[in-house]
Amino acid sequence: MENELTVVLEQLTRLVRQLATAGELSMSALMLLGRLEREGPQRLTELAVGEGVSQPGMTQLVGRLERDGWVRRTTSTGDRRGVLVEVTPAGRELVGVRRNQRAEALNHLLSTLHPEDQAAIGRALPALTRLIEARTSVTTPRSTTHV
Amino acid sequence: MENELTVVLEQLTRLVRQLATAGELSMSALMLLGRLEREGPQRLTELAVGEGVSQPGMTQLVGRLERDGWVRRTTSTGDRRGVLVEVTPAGRELVGVRRNQRAEALNHLLSTLHPEDQAAIGRALPALTRLIEARTSVTTPRSTTHV
DNA sequence: TATTGTTATACTCTATAACTATA
DNA sequence: TATAGTTATAGAGTATAACAATA
C-alpha cells in the first residue's frame, strides 16, 4: 500500500499547490503563516527545522513576510540572541481568507464524489493527522544540486 | 470537514516535501518526472497546464532536466512547432528509486500507527484518487507577486 | 492570424559559507 | 567555544513580455 499512498500523496501535493497558490502567497509563505497561526509565535531556528529549510532560508522568508506586513519579529525571550516570529493581525486575516478559499474549492471537489467516498475520506482524517504527527525527525534540508 | 481536510492536506504537503526532496531532485522536477513516467511522452504545453505552471516555466524546467539527462525532447508529432517530452531510461530509473525511498519512509511512518489507523488510510486511498481526478480545470498559474 | 515554443528579464526560494553577537 | 541569527553569493523555480517559427 505504501507505493499507492506515495503516488496519491504526490498528486495531492500538486492539488494543494494549485489550490493554494492561486493567490498572492507562495506555498512556502502560506505554510509558514499557517504554522504560526496554528501554533503561535516561534523561534526562527524552530521554524527552520519545522519547515525543513535552512536557517538562512528561514531568515529570508521571514524577511519577505515581514516586509509585506504578515509577520513581526520580537526579541523578548530572555536570550538576546534569539528572535521570536509572530503572525500579525493582517497575516492572521490572510491565512483565514486563503484557508476558506481552499476549503471552498475542496468542498466543490468533494461534492462531486460519491457519498461513500466522502465518508471514507472523512474517516481517514484522524489517521492522517496522526501520520503527520509521526514524522518528527524526518527533517533533511535539501541539497543545492537540485534541478 | 473541508477545513480539517484543508489543514491535513497542507501538512501532508510538508511531509511529502520533506520525504521527497531529501535527494537530488526538487519537488518540481520530481513531479514532472513522475507524470512523464506514469503517463508517457507529452507535449510541452500539455505539461505546463498539467503541472500548473507557465509555458516558459515548463520550457526551463524541461531544459534543466534535459541537461541532466533525465528527459529528452523529440519533434515527431507531425506538427513541426510541437515538442514531445519523454523520460529517458535514466530518468525512469531515478523516479523508481526515489519513489521506493519515499515508500520506505512512509512505510516506516505507517508502521508506527495503530492498525485501525492504517486500515482507515488504506480504505481512503481509492476515494482520494478520485478526488485528485476530480480536479481537472483548477489550473490557475501563480501571479508573480508572491512573497 | 493563431498556436507552439523560446528568449529576455525580474523576483522568489533555497542552499552553503562566512560573519556578528550573545551565552 | 557553542548557539542564534544575518549577510553574501549562487543557482533553481517561476512569472510576464517580446520574439521566432509553423499552421
Short mmCIF file of C-alpha atoms (C1' of nucleotides) in Angstrom, two decimals, chain A residues 26 28 53-54 56 60 64 67 78-81 142, chain C residues 11-23:
data_model
loop_
_atom_site.label_atom_id
_atom_site.label_comp_id
_atom_site.label_asym_id
_atom_site.label_seq_id
_atom_site.Cartn_x
_atom_site.Cartn_y
_atom_site.Cartn_z
CA SER A 26 3.65 31.26 -2.31
CA SER A 28 6.37 28.43 1.45
CA VAL A 53 14.54 24.61 5.38
CA SER A 54 17.91 26.06 6.35
CA PRO A 56 19.35 31.41 6.35
CA GLN A 60 14.97 35.40 4.26
CA ARG A 64 9.94 38.95 2.96
CA ARG A 67 8.41 43.42 4.68
CA GLY A 78 15.44 36.48 27.70
CA ASP A 79 18.11 35.10 25.39
CA ARG A 80 19.03 38.21 23.46
CA ARG A 81 20.42 36.22 20.55
CA ARG A 142 17.63 19.77 0.56
"C1'" DC C 11 11.78 38.29 -8.44
"C1'" DT C 12 11.08 34.45 -5.07
"C1'" DC C 13 13.06 30.32 -2.96
"C1'" DT C 14 16.80 27.91 -1.12
"C1'" DA C 15 21.41 26.34 -0.23
"C1'" DT C 16 26.36 26.78 1.70
"C1'" DA C 17 29.97 29.69 3.55
"C1'" DA C 18 31.40 33.41 6.23
"C1'" DC C 19 30.26 36.66 9.69
"C1'" DT C 20 28.32 39.06 14.16
"C1'" DA C 21 26.51 38.97 18.63
"C1'" DT C 22 25.33 36.72 22.71
"C1'" DA C 23 25.79 32.72 26.06
#
